[in-house]
């Protein structure tokens, strides 16, 4: 399987001939945030058999980015998202997107539509993966308002490898139990501002999550891409450092976990070991 980090929480996971895209955010500016690192993902980044949206915050569920998906793409969202976000309804109708709502513990099977198309080289394996939604300790409402009943989710992808995309989450007591054994963990290690509130992982807490989950490999995400306008000139270390700090902390707390710190647009090919 192969992981490509496009920036923030946007990742392509290619496994068993299936392409999954997480929390697509294809914009240079979002409200007061500006993309400060990495070029915008190329058009091919929007090619996916399914998109996994972890929660309703605007930097994770971004209707204008979903509008770049191919017609008929499946979009997996937390239960209640369609009712809570009119922009999601409009884009889904306009693009013919197939929206699937999940609660923690529920699953969906995703099959490759065109595993050999466009020269991407992912036409191998079974052409099918199972995606399981898991709990995330995060306020997943569409801020500044929105129903508390829409949960934030993580996703576990079961294919040739088992991959955990944490979305946004804090540590929670049952994390290892709910997620289960995984080969790869895609863990948020920062954010888009100097202060991370409740329900987030910083580099230290992400390393603790890696220690609890004990994956073969970990890829830090959700840092070093978007930053409030002007603030990167004042506190640049808080923007650039979380990936390196996660690698350092994981070396102390989870030394058997191989950390792959990717540049924007970079890919790593990983093997299942379970």
XYZ file of N, CA and C in Angstrom:
822
model
N 0.849 -1.179 0.000
C 0.000 0.000 0.000
C 0.889 1.236 0.000
N 0.295 2.356 -0.356
C 1.059 3.597 -0.485
C 0.277 4.749 0.121
N 0.998 5.638 0.809
C 0.425 6.807 1.440
C 1.046 8.050 0.822
N 0.210 9.010 0.414
C 0.675 10.298 -0.095
C 0.057 11.396 0.744
N 0.911 12.271 1.283
C 0.417 13.384 2.093
C 0.381 14.634 1.236
N -0.818 15.222 1.083
C -0.990 16.429 0.289
C -0.947 17.696 1.128
N -0.929 17.550 2.438
C -0.950 18.676 3.351
C -2.160 18.623 4.257
N -2.028 19.263 5.445
C -3.063 19.289 6.475
C -3.519 17.852 6.757
N -4.820 17.556 6.678
C -5.289 16.192 6.931
C -5.638 15.463 5.645
N -5.152 15.963 4.513
C -5.489 15.395 3.212
C -4.429 14.371 2.799
N -4.853 13.120 2.701
C -3.957 12.002 2.427
C -4.632 11.074 1.421
N -3.854 10.557 0.484
C -4.330 9.461 -0.358
C -3.756 8.164 0.181
N -4.623 7.207 0.447
C -4.237 5.859 0.839
C -4.602 4.933 -0.315
N -3.606 4.331 -0.934
C -3.828 3.388 -2.032
C -3.541 1.987 -1.514
N -4.552 1.152 -1.504
C -4.432 -0.185 -0.922
C -5.316 -1.137 -1.726
N -4.735 -2.247 -2.164
C -5.478 -3.306 -2.845
C -6.166 -2.818 -4.115
N -5.564 -1.832 -4.778
C -6.161 -1.297 -5.981
C -7.208 -0.237 -5.747
N -7.438 0.143 -4.480
C -8.445 1.131 -4.107
C -7.742 2.409 -3.663
N -8.264 3.556 -4.123
C -7.739 4.858 -3.719
C -8.741 5.533 -2.787
N -8.276 5.833 -1.574
C -9.081 6.568 -0.602
C -8.434 7.929 -0.358
N -9.260 8.951 -0.219
C -8.789 10.308 0.015
C -9.407 10.813 1.306
N -8.587 11.333 2.214
C -9.084 11.794 3.506
C -9.193 13.315 3.539
N -10.274 13.809 4.103
C -10.495 15.225 4.407
C -9.905 16.161 3.350
N -10.360 16.094 2.092
C -9.736 16.896 1.039
C -9.898 18.396 1.269
N -8.777 19.113 1.186
C -8.760 20.559 1.312
C -7.839 21.104 0.226
N -8.455 21.538 -0.872
C -7.717 21.974 -2.058
C -7.935 23.473 -2.272
N -7.425 24.287 -1.366
C -7.608 25.726 -1.474
C -6.392 26.438 -0.913
N -6.105 27.615 -1.450
C -4.988 28.406 -0.947
C -5.353 29.177 0.314
N -6.632 29.473 0.464
C -7.040 30.278 1.608
C -8.383 29.793 2.114
N -8.522 29.735 3.430
C -9.773 29.365 4.086
C -9.970 30.322 5.250
N -10.916 31.254 5.089
C -11.154 32.290 6.102
C -9.825 33.003 6.403
N -9.369 32.943 7.654
C -8.137 33.643 8.028
C -6.889 32.799 7.826
N -7.045 31.605 7.284
C -5.907 30.708 7.089
C -5.398 30.817 5.652
N -4.086 30.734 5.506
C -3.460 30.738 4.194
C -2.517 29.546 4.099
N -2.504 28.920 2.937
C -1.584 27.797 2.728
C -0.164 28.350 2.641
N 0.682 27.924 3.577
C 2.032 28.457 3.680
C 3.112 27.480 3.244
N 2.764 26.212 3.112
C 3.735 25.211 2.685
C 3.095 24.287 1.660
N 3.863 23.910 0.645
C 3.393 22.950 -0.337
C 2.503 23.578 -1.391
N 2.694 23.156 -2.641
C 1.811 23.602 -3.708
C 0.430 22.969 -3.539
N -0.559 23.583 -4.134
C -1.885 22.944 -4.136
C -1.777 21.572 -4.791
N -2.472 20.579 -4.278
C -2.422 19.250 -4.889
C -2.832 19.298 -6.350
N -2.224 18.481 -7.195
C -2.570 18.470 -8.614
C -3.960 17.883 -8.823
N -4.519 18.050 -10.016
C -5.864 17.526 -10.274
C -5.997 16.036 -9.972
N -4.933 15.266 -10.199
C -5.007 13.830 -9.940
C -5.231 13.479 -8.492
N -4.938 14.412 -7.575
C -5.151 14.125 -6.155
C -6.624 13.953 -5.827
N -7.500 14.542 -6.643
C -8.938 14.428 -6.394
C -9.516 13.124 -6.918
N -8.697 12.317 -7.567
C -9.170 11.024 -8.070
C -9.186 10.015 -6.931
N -10.350 9.495 -6.625
C -10.488 8.566 -5.505
C -11.691 7.669 -5.739
N -11.621 6.479 -5.192
C -12.787 5.598 -5.182
C -13.739 5.961 -4.050
N -13.186 6.540 -2.981
C -14.016 7.029 -1.884
C -13.245 8.095 -1.129
N -14.002 9.009 -0.539
C -13.451 10.064 0.305
C -13.941 9.829 1.728
N -13.031 9.955 2.695
C -13.366 9.782 4.102
C -13.297 11.142 4.780
N -14.430 11.635 5.249
C -14.501 12.917 5.944
C -14.657 12.644 7.434
N -13.737 13.162 8.233
C -13.699 12.801 9.645
C -14.698 13.585 10.494
N -14.910 14.875 10.176
C -15.857 15.674 10.954
C -16.205 16.928 10.173
N -17.033 17.776 10.761
C -17.679 18.838 10.011
C -16.929 20.158 10.004
N -15.828 20.289 10.693
C -15.098 21.559 10.679
C -14.694 21.913 9.253
N -14.655 23.203 8.955
C -14.509 23.661 7.576
C -13.183 23.278 6.949
N -12.151 23.008 7.752
C -10.866 22.579 7.190
C -10.808 21.068 6.994
N -11.914 20.382 7.248
C -11.984 18.933 7.037
C -13.141 18.560 6.103
N -14.269 19.222 6.241
C -15.370 19.061 5.297
C -15.476 20.379 4.533
N -14.910 20.406 3.319
C -14.812 21.625 2.523
C -15.542 21.395 1.211
N -16.798 21.875 1.103
C -17.602 21.567 -0.083
C -16.934 21.938 -1.401
N -16.215 23.064 -1.465
C -15.577 23.457 -2.725
C -14.519 22.450 -3.146
N -13.862 21.824 -2.191
C -12.894 20.780 -2.527
C -13.603 19.497 -2.951
N -14.708 19.174 -2.308
C -15.477 18.002 -2.719
C -16.011 18.163 -4.133
N -16.211 19.407 -4.563
C -16.709 19.653 -5.916
C -15.697 19.268 -6.983
N -14.435 19.028 -6.606
C -13.419 18.604 -7.562
C -13.439 17.095 -7.796
N -14.228 16.366 -7.011
C -14.276 14.917 -7.158
C -14.996 14.527 -8.439
N -14.661 13.344 -8.930
C -15.343 12.830 -10.101
C -16.795 12.509 -9.801
N -17.671 12.622 -10.803
C -19.084 12.285 -10.600
C -19.241 10.855 -10.082
N -20.115 10.709 -9.106
C -20.395 9.382 -8.568
C -19.448 8.915 -7.491
N -18.443 9.720 -7.120
C -17.520 9.310 -6.061
C -18.279 9.115 -4.752
N -17.943 8.046 -4.038
C -18.539 7.837 -2.722
C -17.860 8.751 -1.702
N -18.663 9.414 -0.863
C -18.152 10.266 0.206
C -18.700 9.739 1.528
N -17.805 9.324 2.402
C -18.193 8.760 3.697
C -18.076 9.866 4.741
N -19.152 10.105 5.482
C -19.220 11.204 6.439
C -19.834 10.706 7.738
N -19.659 11.463 8.837
C -20.331 11.100 10.086
C -21.849 11.191 9.949
N -22.540 10.369 10.683
C -23.999 10.361 10.652
C -24.541 11.722 11.081
N -25.421 12.284 10.280
C -25.988 13.597 10.550
C -25.362 14.713 9.742
N -24.277 14.423 9.017
C -23.562 15.470 8.280
C -24.413 16.066 7.167
N -25.176 15.251 6.469
C -25.962 15.756 5.343
C -26.999 16.764 5.821
N -27.641 16.483 6.932
C -28.637 17.409 7.461
C -27.997 18.673 8.011
N -26.774 18.557 8.519
C -26.133 19.686 9.191
C -25.438 20.648 8.251
N -25.050 20.210 7.056
C -24.219 21.030 6.172
C -24.910 21.178 4.820
N -25.625 22.277 4.591
C -26.299 22.465 3.300
C -25.342 22.420 2.116
N -24.110 22.930 2.291
C -23.148 22.912 1.192
C -22.806 21.507 0.749
N -22.796 20.567 1.673
C -22.552 19.167 1.319
C -23.696 18.639 0.467
N -24.914 18.960 0.846
C -26.079 18.507 0.081
C -26.031 19.056 -1.340
N -25.700 20.342 -1.475
C -25.691 20.968 -2.795
C -24.615 20.365 -3.691
N -23.410 20.173 -3.161
C -22.324 19.613 -3.965
C -22.627 18.171 -4.333
N -23.154 17.399 -3.383
C -23.483 16.007 -3.666
C -24.505 15.903 -4.783
N -25.498 16.781 -4.763
C -26.515 16.752 -5.817
C -25.938 17.184 -7.159
N -25.105 18.225 -7.149
C -24.559 18.751 -8.394
C -23.573 17.792 -9.047
N -22.789 17.055 -8.223
C -21.752 16.173 -8.759
C -22.175 14.708 -8.764
N -23.363 14.430 -8.275
C -23.805 13.044 -8.212
C -22.996 12.207 -7.243
N -22.500 12.823 -6.165
C -21.704 12.100 -5.185
C -22.598 11.166 -4.375
N -22.081 10.003 -4.065
C -22.825 9.012 -3.284
C -22.398 9.142 -1.824
N -23.233 9.753 -1.018
C -22.886 10.035 0.370
C -23.338 8.890 1.264
N -22.415 8.403 2.072
C -22.697 7.341 3.038
C -22.407 7.864 4.434
N -23.389 7.816 5.322
C -23.210 8.276 6.696
C -22.930 7.072 7.598
N -21.949 7.219 8.472
C -21.574 6.141 9.380
C -21.554 6.628 10.823
N -21.864 5.712 11.726
C -21.650 5.895 13.160
C -20.445 5.057 13.585
N -19.846 5.357 14.741
C -18.737 4.525 15.213
C -19.137 3.054 15.261
N -18.265 2.202 14.736
C -18.509 0.767 14.708
C -19.111 0.273 13.409
N -19.673 1.174 12.583
C -20.263 0.757 11.316
C -19.205 0.697 10.224
N -19.474 -0.084 9.190
C -18.503 -0.312 8.123
C -19.139 -0.085 6.755
N -18.266 0.137 5.781
C -18.690 0.217 4.389
C -17.599 -0.427 3.543
N -17.988 -1.130 2.495
C -17.044 -1.728 1.559
C -16.849 -0.790 0.378
N -15.587 -0.570 0.020
C -15.249 0.303 -1.106
C -14.523 -0.532 -2.147
N -15.012 -0.458 -3.380
C -14.401 -1.199 -4.483
C -13.782 -0.231 -5.465
N -12.690 -0.660 -6.092
C -12.006 0.164 -7.086
C -12.861 0.273 -8.330
N -13.062 1.518 -8.788
C -13.856 1.720 -9.997
C -13.014 1.488 -11.238
N -11.798 2.034 -11.251
C -10.915 1.934 -12.409
C -9.489 1.716 -11.923
N -9.162 0.542 -11.405
C -7.860 0.342 -10.760
C -6.672 0.495 -11.684
N -6.838 0.370 -13.011
C -5.705 0.446 -13.921
C -5.694 1.739 -14.730
N -6.619 2.647 -14.430
C -6.762 3.835 -15.270
C -5.696 4.873 -14.968
N -5.396 5.689 -15.965
C -4.611 6.910 -15.819
C -3.166 6.673 -15.414
N -2.703 5.455 -15.475
C -1.299 5.195 -15.226
C -0.852 5.390 -13.794
N -1.787 5.288 -12.829
C -1.397 5.499 -11.444
C -0.678 4.288 -10.847
N -0.804 3.142 -11.462
C -0.054 1.990 -10.989
C -0.637 1.296 -9.791
N -1.922 1.513 -9.506
C -2.526 0.882 -8.339
C -3.416 -0.297 -8.717
N -3.270 -0.810 -9.930
C -4.128 -1.895 -10.369
C -3.646 -3.245 -9.900
N -3.586 -3.426 -8.588
C -3.166 -4.706 -8.044
C -4.022 -4.994 -6.817
N -3.945 -6.224 -6.340
C -4.696 -6.581 -5.148
C -6.131 -6.949 -5.475
N -6.954 -6.994 -4.456
C -8.316 -7.489 -4.586
C -9.260 -6.472 -5.201
N -8.881 -5.195 -5.196
C -9.791 -4.167 -5.668
C -10.900 -3.846 -4.693
N -10.699 -4.164 -3.407
C -11.747 -3.962 -2.406
C -11.113 -3.764 -1.038
N -11.630 -2.807 -0.267
C -11.238 -2.625 1.127
C -12.497 -2.409 1.954
N -12.378 -2.622 3.250
C -13.462 -2.327 4.186
C -13.041 -1.157 5.054
N -13.933 -0.189 5.200
C -13.676 0.991 6.022
C -14.581 0.918 7.246
N -13.971 1.016 8.416
C -14.709 0.951 9.682
C -14.576 2.294 10.400
N -15.694 2.882 10.783
C -15.681 4.138 11.531
C -15.418 3.862 13.001
N -14.604 4.720 13.620
C -14.306 4.602 15.047
C -14.488 5.964 15.709
N -14.623 5.932 17.005
C -14.822 7.141 17.807
C -13.605 8.063 17.712
N -13.859 9.365 17.751
C -12.810 10.364 17.901
C -13.210 11.316 19.023
N -12.258 11.666 19.870
C -12.507 12.573 20.994
C -12.317 14.007 20.518
N -13.333 14.553 19.869
C -13.215 15.870 19.241
C -14.616 16.445 19.056
N -14.738 17.770 19.173
C -16.009 18.430 18.919
C -16.175 18.546 17.408
N -17.042 17.725 16.833
C -17.151 17.645 15.393
C -18.225 18.519 14.785
N -18.767 19.489 15.540
C -19.835 20.340 15.008
C -19.328 21.225 13.869
N -20.261 21.692 13.063
C -19.957 22.699 12.052
C -19.952 24.047 12.765
N -18.773 24.497 13.179
C -18.662 25.735 13.935
C -18.944 26.940 13.037
N -19.459 28.037 13.610
C -19.634 28.310 15.043
C -20.939 27.792 15.621
N -21.691 27.044 14.814
C -22.948 26.492 15.312
C -23.061 25.091 14.744
N -24.068 24.413 15.170
C -24.278 23.075 14.630
C -24.672 22.114 15.726
N -25.302 21.011 15.342
C -25.801 20.065 16.346
C -24.683 19.261 16.986
N -24.745 19.133 18.293
C -23.764 18.313 19.006
C -23.885 16.838 18.620
N -25.010 16.454 18.040
C -25.238 15.032 17.793
C -24.402 14.484 16.637
N -23.772 15.333 15.830
C -22.945 14.833 14.732
C -21.563 14.483 15.287
N -21.186 13.213 15.288
C -19.920 12.830 15.926
C -18.731 13.126 15.030
N -17.572 13.251 15.643
C -16.313 13.204 14.905
C -15.878 11.746 14.835
N -15.271 11.383 13.717
C -14.883 9.996 13.493
C -13.401 9.879 13.143
N -12.845 8.714 13.402
C -11.651 8.226 12.742
C -12.080 7.067 11.861
N -11.164 6.595 11.028
C -11.495 5.482 10.136
C -10.344 4.476 10.136
N -10.712 3.208 10.131
C -9.740 2.125 9.994
C -10.011 1.427 8.670
N -9.007 1.397 7.812
C -9.117 0.800 6.482
C -8.487 -0.583 6.521
N -9.276 -1.599 6.195
C -8.806 -2.981 6.184
C -8.637 -3.437 4.741
N -7.396 -3.585 4.326
C -7.078 -4.064 2.989
C -5.873 -4.972 3.075
N -4.925 -4.806 2.146
C -3.670 -5.556 2.265
C -2.963 -5.173 3.557
N -3.081 -3.907 3.949
C -2.628 -3.422 5.245
C -3.832 -2.905 6.013
N -3.640 -2.642 7.290
C -4.669 -2.009 8.109
C -4.174 -0.628 8.490
N -4.921 0.388 8.086
C -4.493 1.774 8.242
C -5.517 2.542 9.062
N -5.041 3.288 10.047
C -5.890 4.119 10.899
C -5.681 5.583 10.542
N -6.753 6.242 10.092
C -6.760 7.683 9.903
C -7.501 8.280 11.079
N -6.794 9.029 11.916
C -7.372 9.481 13.178
C -8.262 10.694 13.034
N -8.210 11.406 11.874
C -8.959 12.652 11.764
C -8.410 13.660 12.755
N -9.273 14.299 13.514
C -8.890 15.120 14.666
C -9.369 14.392 15.907
N -8.499 14.222 16.866
C -8.902 13.541 18.090
C -7.922 13.862 19.202
N -8.410 13.777 20.427
C -7.540 13.728 21.576
C -7.329 12.274 21.954
N -6.477 12.049 22.935
C -6.340 10.700 23.476
C -7.626 10.314 24.209
N -7.997 9.049 24.116
C -9.114 8.553 24.922
C -8.780 7.143 25.382
N -9.370 6.753 26.490
C -8.952 5.538 27.193
C -9.082 4.285 26.340
N -10.099 4.230 25.486
C -10.350 3.012 24.714
C -9.785 3.077 23.296
N -8.856 3.994 23.046
C -8.343 4.165 21.683
C -7.794 2.869 21.118
N -6.879 2.224 21.823
C -6.257 1.008 21.295
C -7.297 -0.097 21.106
N -8.237 -0.191 22.030
C -9.274 -1.226 21.942
C -10.185 -0.996 20.745
N -10.626 0.246 20.537
C -11.556 0.534 19.454
C -10.886 0.463 18.090
N -9.667 0.955 17.987
C -8.964 0.952 16.707
C -8.490 -0.446 16.352
N -7.950 -1.168 17.319
C -7.430 -2.506 17.071
C -6.024 -2.475 16.498
N -5.545 -3.647 16.091
C -4.191 -3.769 15.554
C -4.115 -3.108 14.179
N -3.123 -2.252 13.987
C -2.967 -1.558 12.711
C -1.515 -1.628 12.256
N -1.339 -1.562 10.946
C -0.011 -1.486 10.360
C 0.485 -0.052 10.251
N -0.433 0.854 9.913
C -0.077 2.252 9.651
C -1.042 3.149 10.413
N -0.492 4.176 11.079
C -1.321 5.172 11.761
C -1.019 6.548 11.184
N -2.057 7.220 10.687
C -1.957 8.597 10.199
C -2.448 9.487 11.332
N -1.511 10.155 12.015
C -1.819 10.826 13.270
C -1.648 12.338 13.157
N -2.652 13.117 13.588
C -2.481 14.571 13.647
C -1.493 14.933 14.748
N -0.578 15.835 14.445
C 0.462 16.189 15.421
C 0.489 17.688 15.712
N -0.370 18.463 15.053
C -0.384 19.903 15.264
C -1.723 20.454 14.841
N -1.708 21.692 14.364
C -2.955 22.314 13.940
C -2.659 23.495 13.055
N -3.518 24.507 13.105
C -3.301 25.692 12.288
C -3.133 26.936 13.150
N -2.838 26.756 14.414
C -2.614 27.890 15.297
C -1.688 27.509 16.432
N -1.257 28.481 17.213
C -0.261 28.200 18.250
C -0.801 27.454 19.457
N -2.128 27.382 19.593
C -2.697 26.721 20.761
C -3.676 25.648 20.314
N -3.476 24.445 20.804
C -4.377 23.333 20.507
C -5.313 23.145 21.684
N -6.593 23.227 21.412
C -7.557 23.067 22.480
C -7.813 21.607 22.798
N -8.801 21.391 23.635
C -9.194 20.040 24.010
C -9.629 19.270 22.758
N -9.301 18.001 22.722
C -9.718 17.177 21.593
C -8.754 17.193 20.436
N -7.491 17.489 20.698
C -6.464 17.464 19.669
C -5.250 16.681 20.172
N -4.440 16.244 19.242
C -3.145 15.664 19.563
C -2.053 16.645 19.164
N -1.153 16.974 20.107
C 0.075 17.643 19.732
C 1.141 16.570 19.540
N 2.378 16.977 19.304
C 3.422 15.996 18.992
C 3.604 14.987 20.125
N 3.580 15.459 21.356
C 3.778 14.563 22.498
C 2.602 13.589 22.640
N 1.383 14.101 22.568
C 0.219 13.225 22.720
C 0.082 12.274 21.531
N 0.480 12.726 20.341
C 0.460 11.819 19.191
C 1.460 10.689 19.383
N 2.609 10.990 19.972
C 3.583 9.928 20.263
C 3.023 8.953 21.291
N 2.270 9.458 22.258
C 1.608 8.580 23.219
C 0.575 7.701 22.515
N -0.163 8.279 21.554
C -1.107 7.478 20.774
C -0.374 6.384 20.009
N 0.780 6.711 19.432
C 1.568 5.703 18.720
C 2.012 4.597 19.665
N 2.372 4.960 20.886
C 2.774 3.946 21.858
C 1.607 3.030 22.210
N 0.406 3.590 22.328
C -0.759 2.766 22.663
C -1.163 1.861 21.494
N -1.119 2.392 20.288
C -1.583 1.648 19.116
C -0.542 0.665 18.605
N 0.738 0.984 18.797
C 1.849 0.134 18.354
C 1.747 -0.248 16.880
N 1.559 0.717 15.974
C 1.571 0.370 14.549
C 2.987 0.053 14.090
N 3.101 -0.544 12.926
C 4.425 -0.744 12.346
C 5.007 0.601 11.911
N 4.159 1.456 11.313
C 4.591 2.746 10.790
C 3.606 3.827 11.201
N 4.117 5.059 11.335
C 3.275 6.209 11.630
C 3.659 7.352 10.704
N 2.645 8.078 10.235
C 2.855 9.239 9.374
C 2.211 10.440 10.052
N 2.987 11.473 10.414
C 2.387 12.663 11.022
C 1.699 13.528 9.978
N 0.507 14.017 10.314
C -0.271 14.879 9.419
C -0.857 16.022 10.242
N -1.604 16.905 9.569
C -2.330 17.988 10.239
C -1.368 18.972 10.912
N -0.391 19.430 10.167
C 0.515 20.464 10.670
C 1.242 21.070 9.469
N 1.788 22.264 9.656
C 2.722 22.836 8.704
C 2.181 23.133 7.322
N 0.886 23.298 7.169
C 0.315 23.606 5.855
C -0.416 24.946 5.892
N -1.423 25.062 6.740
C -2.205 26.285 6.858
C -1.870 26.988 8.172
N -1.808 28.319 8.104
C -1.453 29.097 9.293
C -2.154 30.440 9.210
N -2.590 31.007 10.324
C -3.240 32.313 10.278
C -2.358 33.365 9.619
N -2.964 34.209 8.835
C -2.235 35.222 8.083
C -1.422 36.097 9.041
N -0.123 36.187 8.787
C 0.771 37.016 9.583
C 1.395 36.321 10.768
N 0.760 35.266 11.280
C 1.258 34.648 12.505
C 2.519 33.819 12.266
N 2.707 33.326 11.040
C 3.895 32.521 10.761
C 5.164 33.353 10.867
N 5.063 34.658 10.738
C 6.229 35.512 10.890
C 6.558 35.769 12.359
N 5.591 35.522 13.244
C 5.769 35.806 14.660
C 6.224 34.561 15.416
N 5.617 33.422 15.121
C 5.921 32.182 15.853
C 6.130 31.043 14.867
N 7.104 31.173 13.970
C 7.252 30.167 12.907
C 7.585 28.779 13.421
N 8.259 28.678 14.569
C 8.650 27.356 15.067
C 7.430 26.503 15.386
N 6.335 27.138 15.810
C 5.144 26.367 16.145
C 4.438 25.849 14.901
N 4.735 26.427 13.769
C 4.182 25.990 12.494
C 5.021 24.865 11.891
N 6.353 24.990 11.971
C 7.234 24.058 11.275
C 7.624 22.829 12.097
N 7.621 22.928 13.401
C 8.301 21.923 14.218
C 7.524 20.659 14.570
N 6.175 20.610 14.526
C 5.499 19.424 15.073
C 5.895 18.103 14.437
N 6.185 18.049 13.132
C 6.570 16.778 12.525
C 7.861 16.239 13.097
N 8.878 17.099 13.198
C 10.155 16.672 13.778
C 10.004 16.337 15.249
N 9.208 17.130 15.961
C 9.026 16.870 17.379
C 8.290 15.550 17.596
N 7.315 15.241 16.740
C 6.650 13.941 16.849
C 7.648 12.806 16.642
N 8.502 12.927 15.635
C 9.502 11.880 15.394
C 10.391 11.716 16.622
N 10.784 12.831 17.249
C 11.642 12.751 18.435
C 10.904 12.101 19.605
N 9.679 12.537 19.847
C 8.908 11.981 20.956
C 8.574 10.512 20.731
N 8.251 10.153 19.483
C 7.963 8.748 19.198
C 9.196 7.891 19.414
N 10.380 8.436 19.127
C 11.601 7.691 19.399
C 11.771 7.364 20.865
N 11.221 8.213 21.730
C 11.307 7.977 23.172
C 10.184 7.079 23.675
N 8.955 7.328 23.206
C 7.784 6.642 23.741
C 7.394 5.400 22.954
N 7.708 5.362 21.675
C 7.317 4.235 20.811
C 8.472 3.906 19.868
N 9.596 3.473 20.410
C 10.802 3.313 19.587
C 10.695 2.251 18.502
N 9.750 1.351 18.598
C 9.615 0.306 17.585
C 8.754 0.746 16.405
N 8.172 1.941 16.497
C 7.332 2.462 15.419
C 8.210 3.249 14.443
N 8.149 2.904 13.161
C 8.893 3.629 12.131
C 8.102 4.868 11.740
N 8.688 6.050 11.951
C 8.031 7.310 11.628
C 8.468 7.762 10.236
N 7.488 8.059 9.392
C 7.752 8.544 8.034
C 7.241 9.980 7.962
N 8.162 10.927 8.057
C 7.800 12.337 7.997
C 7.863 12.779 6.536
N 6.700 12.958 5.925
C 6.618 13.227 4.495
C 6.600 14.729 4.221
N 7.204 15.116 3.109
C 7.024 16.465 2.589
C 5.686 16.543 1.867
N 5.203 17.750 1.631
C 3.941 17.907 0.912
C 4.043 17.287 -0.475
N 3.095 16.426 -0.799
C 3.084 15.746 -2.083
C 3.955 14.510 -2.142
N 4.614 14.171 -1.059
C 5.509 13.011 -1.048
C 4.734 11.738 -0.691
N 5.204 10.609 -1.236
C 4.579 9.308 -0.992
C 5.566 8.364 -0.340
N 5.014 7.401 0.385
C 5.835 6.318 0.929
C 5.077 5.014 0.702
N 5.769 4.010 0.259
C 5.174 2.689 0.051
C 5.500 1.832 1.259
N 4.477 1.255 1.847
C 4.613 0.521 3.095
C 4.073 -0.888 2.913
N 4.650 -1.812 3.645
C 4.217 -3.211 3.581
C 3.480 -3.576 4.849
N 2.443 -4.382 4.691
C 1.748 -4.912 5.864
C 2.638 -5.911 6.557
N 2.586 -5.899 7.882
C 3.448 -6.798 8.643
C 2.662 -7.659 9.601
N 1.350 -7.661 9.513
C 0.523 -8.450 10.432
C -0.171 -9.565 9.667
